[in-house]
Amino acid sequence: MARRLRFNGTGSGEGGCPAIHEDLDTGEVIVHGPRLTDPAALAQLQHIGEDEIPIVMPRSLATR
């Protein structure tokens, strides 16, 4: 079954990335944005799974 997503906002002010969506059925949050690629920053991340991609977004977007 396809997810029913609601767009909750963007950090760009132009409708681009990063952006946040909410699954209307499960309440889960889906975020997309630029990948974190700095090796020094990546080395500091904890609990990152093999299938996970860290992204960068402004704090204000996470609190919407």
Coordinates of C-alpha atoms in Angstrom, one line a residue:
M1 CA 0.0 0.0 0.0
A2 CA 1.3 3.4 -0.9
R3 CA 2.1 5.8 1.9
R4 CA -0.1 8.9 2.3
L5 CA 2.3 11.7 2.9
R6 CA 1.8 15.3 4.0
F7 CA 4.4 17.9 3.2
N8 CA 5.3 19.7 6.5
G9 CA 7.9 22.2 5.4
T10 CA 11.3 22.9 3.9
G11 CA 14.4 24.6 5.2
S12 CA 15.1 26.3 1.9
G13 CA 12.2 28.6 1.7
E14 CA 11.8 27.7 -1.9
G15 CA 10.2 24.3 -1.7
G16 CA 13.5 22.4 -2.1
C17 CA 15.6 20.5 0.4
P18 CA 15.9 19.7 3.1
A19 CA 12.2 18.9 3.5
I20 CA 10.1 17.0 5.9
H21 CA 6.9 14.9 5.3
E22 CA 4.6 13.0 7.7
D23 CA 3.0 9.6 7.0
L24 CA -0.7 10.2 7.7
D25 CA -1.3 6.6 8.7
T26 CA 1.7 5.7 10.8
G27 CA 2.8 9.2 12.1
E28 CA 6.3 8.4 10.9
V29 CA 8.4 11.3 9.6
I30 CA 10.3 11.2 6.3
V31 CA 13.2 13.7 5.8
H32 CA 15.2 14.3 2.7
G33 CA 18.1 16.6 2.1
P34 CA 21.7 16.9 1.3
R35 CA 23.9 14.0 2.4
L36 CA 26.4 14.5 5.1
T37 CA 29.7 13.7 3.4
D38 CA 32.4 15.1 5.7
P39 CA 34.5 12.1 6.8
A40 CA 35.3 13.7 10.2
A41 CA 31.7 14.3 10.9
L42 CA 30.6 10.8 9.7
A43 CA 33.2 9.2 12.0
Q44 CA 31.5 10.9 15.0
L45 CA 28.0 9.5 14.2
Q46 CA 26.7 6.6 16.4
H47 CA 24.1 3.9 15.6
I48 CA 24.2 4.4 11.8
G49 CA 22.9 1.3 10.0
E50 CA 24.3 0.0 6.8
D51 CA 21.1 1.0 5.0
E52 CA 20.9 4.5 6.5
I53 CA 22.1 7.8 5.0
P54 CA 22.8 10.8 7.3
I55 CA 21.4 14.1 6.0
V56 CA 21.9 17.7 7.0
M57 CA 19.0 19.9 7.9
P58 CA 18.4 23.0 10.0
R59 CA 17.2 22.5 13.6
S60 CA 14.1 24.6 12.9
L61 CA 12.9 22.1 10.4
A62 CA 13.0 19.3 12.9
T63 CA 10.7 21.1 15.3
R64 CA 7.8 21.8 12.9

